[in-house]
PDB file of C-alpha atoms and ligand atoms in Angstrom:
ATOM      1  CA  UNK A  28    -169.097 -99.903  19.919  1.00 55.00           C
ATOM      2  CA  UNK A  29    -165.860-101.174  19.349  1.00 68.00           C
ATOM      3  CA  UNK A  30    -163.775-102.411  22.085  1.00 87.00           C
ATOM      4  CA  UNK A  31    -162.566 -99.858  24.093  1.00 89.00           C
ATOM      5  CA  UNK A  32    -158.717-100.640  23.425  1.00 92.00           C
ATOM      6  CA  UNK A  33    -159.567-100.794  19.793  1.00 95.00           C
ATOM      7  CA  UNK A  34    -161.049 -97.116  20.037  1.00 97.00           C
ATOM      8  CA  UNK A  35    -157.162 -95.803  21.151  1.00 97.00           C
ATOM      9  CA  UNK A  36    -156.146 -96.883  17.357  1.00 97.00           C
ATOM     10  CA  UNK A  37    -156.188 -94.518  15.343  1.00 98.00           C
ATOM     11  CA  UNK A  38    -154.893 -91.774  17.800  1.00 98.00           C
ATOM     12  CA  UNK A  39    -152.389 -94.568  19.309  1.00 98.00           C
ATOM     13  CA  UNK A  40    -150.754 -95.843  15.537  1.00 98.00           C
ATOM     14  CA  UNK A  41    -150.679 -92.118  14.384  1.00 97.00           C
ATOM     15  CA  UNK A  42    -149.394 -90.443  16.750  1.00 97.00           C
ATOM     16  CA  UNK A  43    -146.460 -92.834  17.063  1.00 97.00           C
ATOM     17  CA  UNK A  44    -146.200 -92.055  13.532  1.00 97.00           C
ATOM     18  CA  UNK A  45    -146.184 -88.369  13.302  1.00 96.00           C
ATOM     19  CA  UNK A  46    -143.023 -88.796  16.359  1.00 96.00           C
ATOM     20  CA  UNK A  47    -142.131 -87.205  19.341  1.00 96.00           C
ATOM     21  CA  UNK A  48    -141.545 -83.833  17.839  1.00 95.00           C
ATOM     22  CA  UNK A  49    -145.043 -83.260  16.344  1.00 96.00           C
ATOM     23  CA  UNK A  50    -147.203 -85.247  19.191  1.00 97.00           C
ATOM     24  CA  UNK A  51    -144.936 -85.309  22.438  1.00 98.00           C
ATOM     25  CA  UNK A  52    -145.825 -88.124  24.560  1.00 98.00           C
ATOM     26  CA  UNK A  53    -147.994 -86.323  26.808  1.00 98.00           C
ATOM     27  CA  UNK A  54    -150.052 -85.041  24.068  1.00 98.00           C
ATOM     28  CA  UNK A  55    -150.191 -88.660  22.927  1.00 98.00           C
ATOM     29  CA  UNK A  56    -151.343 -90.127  26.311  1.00 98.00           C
ATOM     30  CA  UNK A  57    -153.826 -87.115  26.102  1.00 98.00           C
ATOM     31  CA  UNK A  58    -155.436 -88.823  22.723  1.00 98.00           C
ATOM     32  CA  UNK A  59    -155.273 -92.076  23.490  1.00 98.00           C
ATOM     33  CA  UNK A  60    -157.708 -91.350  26.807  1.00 98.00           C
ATOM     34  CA  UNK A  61    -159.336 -89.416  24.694  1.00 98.00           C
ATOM     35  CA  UNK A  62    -160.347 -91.570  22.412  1.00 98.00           C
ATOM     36  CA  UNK A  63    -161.728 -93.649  24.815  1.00 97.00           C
ATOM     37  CA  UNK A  64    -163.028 -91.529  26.603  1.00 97.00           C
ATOM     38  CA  UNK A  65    -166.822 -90.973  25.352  1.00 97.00           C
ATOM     39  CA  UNK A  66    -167.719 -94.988  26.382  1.00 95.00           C
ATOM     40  CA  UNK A  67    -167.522 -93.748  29.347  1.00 95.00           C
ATOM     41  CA  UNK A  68    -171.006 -93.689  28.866  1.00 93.00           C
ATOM     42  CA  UNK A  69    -171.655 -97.036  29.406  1.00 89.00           C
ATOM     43  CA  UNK A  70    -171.731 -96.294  33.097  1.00 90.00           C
ATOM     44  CA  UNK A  71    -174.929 -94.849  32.524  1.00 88.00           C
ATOM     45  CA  UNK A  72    -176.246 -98.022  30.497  1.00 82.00           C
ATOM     46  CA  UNK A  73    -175.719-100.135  33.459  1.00 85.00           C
ATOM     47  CA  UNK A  74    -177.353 -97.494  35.539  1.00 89.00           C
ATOM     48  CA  UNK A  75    -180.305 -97.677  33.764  1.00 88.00           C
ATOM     49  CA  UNK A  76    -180.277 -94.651  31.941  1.00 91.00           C
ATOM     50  CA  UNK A  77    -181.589 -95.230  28.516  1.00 91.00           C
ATOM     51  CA  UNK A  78    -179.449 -96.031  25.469  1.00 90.00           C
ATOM     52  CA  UNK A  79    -181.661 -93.585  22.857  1.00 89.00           C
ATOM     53  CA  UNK A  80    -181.612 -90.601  25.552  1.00 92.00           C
ATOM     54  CA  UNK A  81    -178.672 -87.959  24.796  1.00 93.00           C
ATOM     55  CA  UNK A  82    -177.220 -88.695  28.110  1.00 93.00           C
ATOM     56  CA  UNK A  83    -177.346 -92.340  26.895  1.00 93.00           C
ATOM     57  CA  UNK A  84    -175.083 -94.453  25.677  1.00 93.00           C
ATOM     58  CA  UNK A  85    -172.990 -92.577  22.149  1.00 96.00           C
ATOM     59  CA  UNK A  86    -175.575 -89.576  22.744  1.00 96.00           C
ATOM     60  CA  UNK A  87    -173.847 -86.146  23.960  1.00 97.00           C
ATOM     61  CA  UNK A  88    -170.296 -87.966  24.573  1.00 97.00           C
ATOM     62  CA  UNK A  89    -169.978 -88.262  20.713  1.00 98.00           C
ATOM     63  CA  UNK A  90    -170.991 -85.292  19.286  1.00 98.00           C
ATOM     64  CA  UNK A  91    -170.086 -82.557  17.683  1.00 98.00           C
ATOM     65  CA  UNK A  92    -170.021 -80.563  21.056  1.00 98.00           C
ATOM     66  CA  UNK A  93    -167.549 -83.226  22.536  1.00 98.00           C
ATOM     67  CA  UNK A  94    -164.973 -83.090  19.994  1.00 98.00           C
ATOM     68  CA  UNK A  95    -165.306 -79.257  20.182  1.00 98.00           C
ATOM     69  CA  UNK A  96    -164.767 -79.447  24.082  1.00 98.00           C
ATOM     70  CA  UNK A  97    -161.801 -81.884  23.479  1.00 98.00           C
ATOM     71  CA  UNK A  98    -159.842 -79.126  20.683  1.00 98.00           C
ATOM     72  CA  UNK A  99    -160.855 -76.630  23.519  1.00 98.00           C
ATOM     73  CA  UNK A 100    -158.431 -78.447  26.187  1.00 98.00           C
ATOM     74  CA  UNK A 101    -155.714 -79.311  23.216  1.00 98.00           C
ATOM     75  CA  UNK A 102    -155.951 -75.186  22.539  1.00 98.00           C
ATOM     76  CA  UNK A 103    -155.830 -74.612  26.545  1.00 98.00           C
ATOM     77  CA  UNK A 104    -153.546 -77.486  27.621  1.00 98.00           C
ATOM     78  CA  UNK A 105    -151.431 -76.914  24.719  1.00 97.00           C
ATOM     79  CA  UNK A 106    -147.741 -75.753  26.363  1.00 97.00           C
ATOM     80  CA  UNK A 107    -148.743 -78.073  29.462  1.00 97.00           C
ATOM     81  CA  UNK A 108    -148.517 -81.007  26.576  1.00 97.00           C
ATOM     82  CA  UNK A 109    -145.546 -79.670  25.735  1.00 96.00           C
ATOM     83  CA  UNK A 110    -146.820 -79.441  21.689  1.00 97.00           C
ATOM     84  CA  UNK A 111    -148.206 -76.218  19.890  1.00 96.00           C
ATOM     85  CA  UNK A 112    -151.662 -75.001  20.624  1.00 97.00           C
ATOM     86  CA  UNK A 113    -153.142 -75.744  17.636  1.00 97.00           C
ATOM     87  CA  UNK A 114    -151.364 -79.275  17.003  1.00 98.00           C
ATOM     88  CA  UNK A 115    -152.791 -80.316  20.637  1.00 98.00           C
ATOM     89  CA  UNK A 116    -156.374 -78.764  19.224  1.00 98.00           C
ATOM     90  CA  UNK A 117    -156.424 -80.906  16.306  1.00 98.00           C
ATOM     91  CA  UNK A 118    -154.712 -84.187  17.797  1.00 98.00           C
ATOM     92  CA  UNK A 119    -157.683 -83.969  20.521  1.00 98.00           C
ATOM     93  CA  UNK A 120    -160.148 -82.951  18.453  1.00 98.00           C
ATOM     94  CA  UNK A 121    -159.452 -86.099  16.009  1.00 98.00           C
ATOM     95  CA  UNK A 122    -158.813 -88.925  19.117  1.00 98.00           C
ATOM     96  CA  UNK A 123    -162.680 -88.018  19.513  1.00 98.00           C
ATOM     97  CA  UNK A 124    -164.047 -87.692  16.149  1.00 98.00           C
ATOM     98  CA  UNK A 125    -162.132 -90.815  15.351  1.00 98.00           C
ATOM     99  CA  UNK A 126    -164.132 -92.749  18.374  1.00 98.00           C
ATOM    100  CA  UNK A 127    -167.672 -91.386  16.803  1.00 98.00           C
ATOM    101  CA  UNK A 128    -166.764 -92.105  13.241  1.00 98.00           C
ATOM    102  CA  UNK A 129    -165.497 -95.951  14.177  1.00 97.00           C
ATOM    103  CA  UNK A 130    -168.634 -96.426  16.300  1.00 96.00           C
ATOM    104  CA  UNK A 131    -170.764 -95.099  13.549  1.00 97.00           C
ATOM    105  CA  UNK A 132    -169.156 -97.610  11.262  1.00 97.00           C
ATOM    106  CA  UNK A 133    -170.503-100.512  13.747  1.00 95.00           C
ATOM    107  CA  UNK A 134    -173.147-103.340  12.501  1.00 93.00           C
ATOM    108  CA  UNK A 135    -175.579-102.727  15.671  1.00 88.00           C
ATOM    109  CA  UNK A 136    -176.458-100.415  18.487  1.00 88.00           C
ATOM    110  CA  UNK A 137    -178.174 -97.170  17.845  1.00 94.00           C
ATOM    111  CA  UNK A 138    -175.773 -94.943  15.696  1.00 96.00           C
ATOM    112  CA  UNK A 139    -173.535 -92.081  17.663  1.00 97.00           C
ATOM    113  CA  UNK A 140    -175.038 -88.616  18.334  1.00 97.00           C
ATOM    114  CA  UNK A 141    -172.522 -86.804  16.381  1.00 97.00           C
ATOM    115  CA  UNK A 142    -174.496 -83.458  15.381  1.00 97.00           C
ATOM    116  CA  UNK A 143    -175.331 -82.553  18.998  1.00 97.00           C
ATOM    117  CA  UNK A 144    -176.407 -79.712  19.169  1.00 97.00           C
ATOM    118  CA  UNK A 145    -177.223 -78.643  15.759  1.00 97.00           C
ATOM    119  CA  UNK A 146    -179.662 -82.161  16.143  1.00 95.00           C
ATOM    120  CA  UNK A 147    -180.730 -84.716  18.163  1.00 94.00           C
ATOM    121  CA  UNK A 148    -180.704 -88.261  15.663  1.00 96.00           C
ATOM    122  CA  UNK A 149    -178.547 -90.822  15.810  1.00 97.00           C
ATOM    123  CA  UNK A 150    -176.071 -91.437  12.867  1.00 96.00           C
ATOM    124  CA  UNK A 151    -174.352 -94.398  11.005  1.00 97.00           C
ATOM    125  CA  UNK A 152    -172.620 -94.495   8.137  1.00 97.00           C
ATOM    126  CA  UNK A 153    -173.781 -96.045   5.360  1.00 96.00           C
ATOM    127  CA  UNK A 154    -170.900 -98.579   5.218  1.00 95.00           C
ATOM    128  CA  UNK A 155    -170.169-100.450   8.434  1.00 96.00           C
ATOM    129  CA  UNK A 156    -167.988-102.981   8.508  1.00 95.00           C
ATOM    130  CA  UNK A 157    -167.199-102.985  11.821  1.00 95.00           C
ATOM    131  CA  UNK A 158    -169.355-105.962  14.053  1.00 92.00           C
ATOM    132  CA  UNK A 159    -170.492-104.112  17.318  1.00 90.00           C
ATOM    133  CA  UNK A 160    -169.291-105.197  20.415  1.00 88.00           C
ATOM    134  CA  UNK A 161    -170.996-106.901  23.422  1.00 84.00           C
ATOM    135  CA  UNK A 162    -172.153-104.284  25.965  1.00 80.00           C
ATOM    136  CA  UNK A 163    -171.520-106.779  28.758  1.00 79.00           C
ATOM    137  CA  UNK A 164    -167.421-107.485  28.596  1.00 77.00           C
ATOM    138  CA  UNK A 165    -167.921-111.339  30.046  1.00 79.00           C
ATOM    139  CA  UNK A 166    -169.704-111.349  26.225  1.00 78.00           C
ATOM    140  CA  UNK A 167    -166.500-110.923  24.805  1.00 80.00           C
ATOM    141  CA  UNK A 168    -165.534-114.673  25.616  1.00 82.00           C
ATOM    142  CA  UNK A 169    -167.790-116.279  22.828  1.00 86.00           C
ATOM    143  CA  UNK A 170    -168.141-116.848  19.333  1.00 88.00           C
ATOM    144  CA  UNK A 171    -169.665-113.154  19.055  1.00 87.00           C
ATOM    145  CA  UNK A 172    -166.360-111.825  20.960  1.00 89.00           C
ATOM    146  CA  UNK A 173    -164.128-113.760  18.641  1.00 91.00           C
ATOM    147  CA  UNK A 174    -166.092-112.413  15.580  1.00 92.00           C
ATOM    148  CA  UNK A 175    -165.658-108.833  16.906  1.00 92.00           C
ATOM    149  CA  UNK A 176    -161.929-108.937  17.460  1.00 93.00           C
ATOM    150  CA  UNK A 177    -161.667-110.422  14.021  1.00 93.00           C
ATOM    151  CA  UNK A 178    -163.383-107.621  12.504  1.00 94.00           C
ATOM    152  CA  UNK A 179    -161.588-104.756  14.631  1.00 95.00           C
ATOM    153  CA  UNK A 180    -158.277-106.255  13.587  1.00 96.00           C
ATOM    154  CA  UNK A 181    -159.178-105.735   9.875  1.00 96.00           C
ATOM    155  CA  UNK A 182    -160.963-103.262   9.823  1.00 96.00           C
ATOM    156  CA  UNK A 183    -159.377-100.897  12.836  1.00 97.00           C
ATOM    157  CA  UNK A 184    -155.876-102.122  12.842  1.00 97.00           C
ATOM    158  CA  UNK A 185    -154.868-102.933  10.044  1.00 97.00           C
ATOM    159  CA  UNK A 186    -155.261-100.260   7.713  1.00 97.00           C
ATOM    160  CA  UNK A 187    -154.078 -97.881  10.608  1.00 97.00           C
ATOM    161  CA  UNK A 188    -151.005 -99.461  11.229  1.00 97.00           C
ATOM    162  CA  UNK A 189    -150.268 -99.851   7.388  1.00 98.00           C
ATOM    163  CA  UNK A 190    -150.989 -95.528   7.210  1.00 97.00           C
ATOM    164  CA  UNK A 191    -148.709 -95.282  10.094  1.00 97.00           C
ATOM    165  CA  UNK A 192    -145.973 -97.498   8.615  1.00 97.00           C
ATOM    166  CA  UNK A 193    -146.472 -94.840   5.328  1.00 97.00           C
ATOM    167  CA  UNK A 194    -146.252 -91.827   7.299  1.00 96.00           C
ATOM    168  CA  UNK A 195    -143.021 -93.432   9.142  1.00 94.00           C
ATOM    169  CA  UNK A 196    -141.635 -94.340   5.853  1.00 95.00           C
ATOM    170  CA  UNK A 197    -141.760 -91.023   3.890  1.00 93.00           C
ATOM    171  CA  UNK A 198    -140.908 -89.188   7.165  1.00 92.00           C
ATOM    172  CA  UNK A 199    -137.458 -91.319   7.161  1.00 90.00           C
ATOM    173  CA  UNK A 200    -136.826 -90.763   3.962  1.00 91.00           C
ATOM    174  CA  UNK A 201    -137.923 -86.798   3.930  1.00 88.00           C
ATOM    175  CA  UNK A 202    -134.972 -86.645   7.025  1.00 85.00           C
ATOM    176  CA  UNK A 203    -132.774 -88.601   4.403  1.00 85.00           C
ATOM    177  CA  UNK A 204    -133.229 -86.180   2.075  1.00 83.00           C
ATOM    178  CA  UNK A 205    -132.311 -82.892   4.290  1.00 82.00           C
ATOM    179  CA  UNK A 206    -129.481 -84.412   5.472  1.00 81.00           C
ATOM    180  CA  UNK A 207    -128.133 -84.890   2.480  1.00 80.00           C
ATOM    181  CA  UNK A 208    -129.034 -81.245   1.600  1.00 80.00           C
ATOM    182  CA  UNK A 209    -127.503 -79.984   4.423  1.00 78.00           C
ATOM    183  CA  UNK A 210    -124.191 -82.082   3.706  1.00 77.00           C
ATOM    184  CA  UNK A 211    -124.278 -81.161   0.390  1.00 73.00           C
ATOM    185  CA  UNK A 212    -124.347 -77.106   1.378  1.00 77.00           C
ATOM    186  CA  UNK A 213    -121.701 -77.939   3.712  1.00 75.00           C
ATOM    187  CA  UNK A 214    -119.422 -79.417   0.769  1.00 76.00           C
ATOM    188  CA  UNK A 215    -120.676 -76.260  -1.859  1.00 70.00           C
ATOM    189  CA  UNK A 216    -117.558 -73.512  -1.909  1.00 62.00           C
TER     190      UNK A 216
HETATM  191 ZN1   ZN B  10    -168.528 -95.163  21.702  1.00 81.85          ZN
END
């Protein structure tokens, strides 16, 4: 996996992005723990429940079914987030499917379940960039830690804080624009 703080990145930089008006902060806090959600697994590692079983660690947690449970709440929880019903859907829907696609991009481990339940295998992708990260966190203090942060910040962080920085951009200047419309219709006779 990624670290766990790394996995809030996408849903964390976009969401900021996108503003208040489209993903309300509630909604936002609702991603973020979303997206980090599914390592919750791990618990079960260190209980010695084993990592290729679906109740494993990235078996049932990152699959299909859990990214369908997660656009379930948004579509439930929807006015409670204070955002529209299908907004909250697909915010929650992507915090998760972010988390399996970034673990699936990961140089070790066994790949993320992420067809449960149409099937059982374990998936990568075919490019993975990403160096996996130390099951054990006192792991994270060595030359393999080090290595892993490096690669999350390029590979994680930086290019989703550069899309966010776009979306923020054209957003600004789309709001540029209509106010100028709007003064513009004010000043027509
Ligand atoms: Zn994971």
């Amino acid at each position: 996996m990624p670290t766990v703080l790394t996995h809030a990145a996408p849903a964390l930089t976009l969401g900021l992005a996108l503003g208040a008006k489209v993903i309300p902060p509630r909604l936002l806090v609702a991603g973020v723990a979303l997206s980090m959600a599914p390592d919750l697994d791990s618990i079960g590692f260190f209980m010695g429940v084993p990592y290729e079983s679906l109740w494993g660690h990235r078996g049932i947690s990152h699959s299909t079914a859990a990214m369908a449970l997660a656009a379930a709440a948004g579509l439930a929880l929807g006015p409670w987030l204070r955002a529209g019903r299908m907004v909250s859907a697909f915010f929650l829907f992507l915090a998760v499917a972010s988390h399996v696609v970034l673990d699936a991009a990961t140089s070790g481990g066994l790949g993320p379940a992420a067809l449960w339940p149409f099937e059982d295998g374990r998936h990568f992708l075919s490019w993975r960039p990403i160096r996996v990260a130390p099951m054990s966190p006192s792991a994270m203090f060595s030359d393999w830690g080090r290595a892993v942060v490096f690669s999350e910040l390029k590979w994680v962080w930086l290019p989703f804080t550069a899309i966010s920085l776009l979306i923020l951009f054209f957003r600004k200047a789309l709001t540029r624009n209509n106010r100028r419309v709007v003064r513009f219709r004010r000043l027509a006779p």
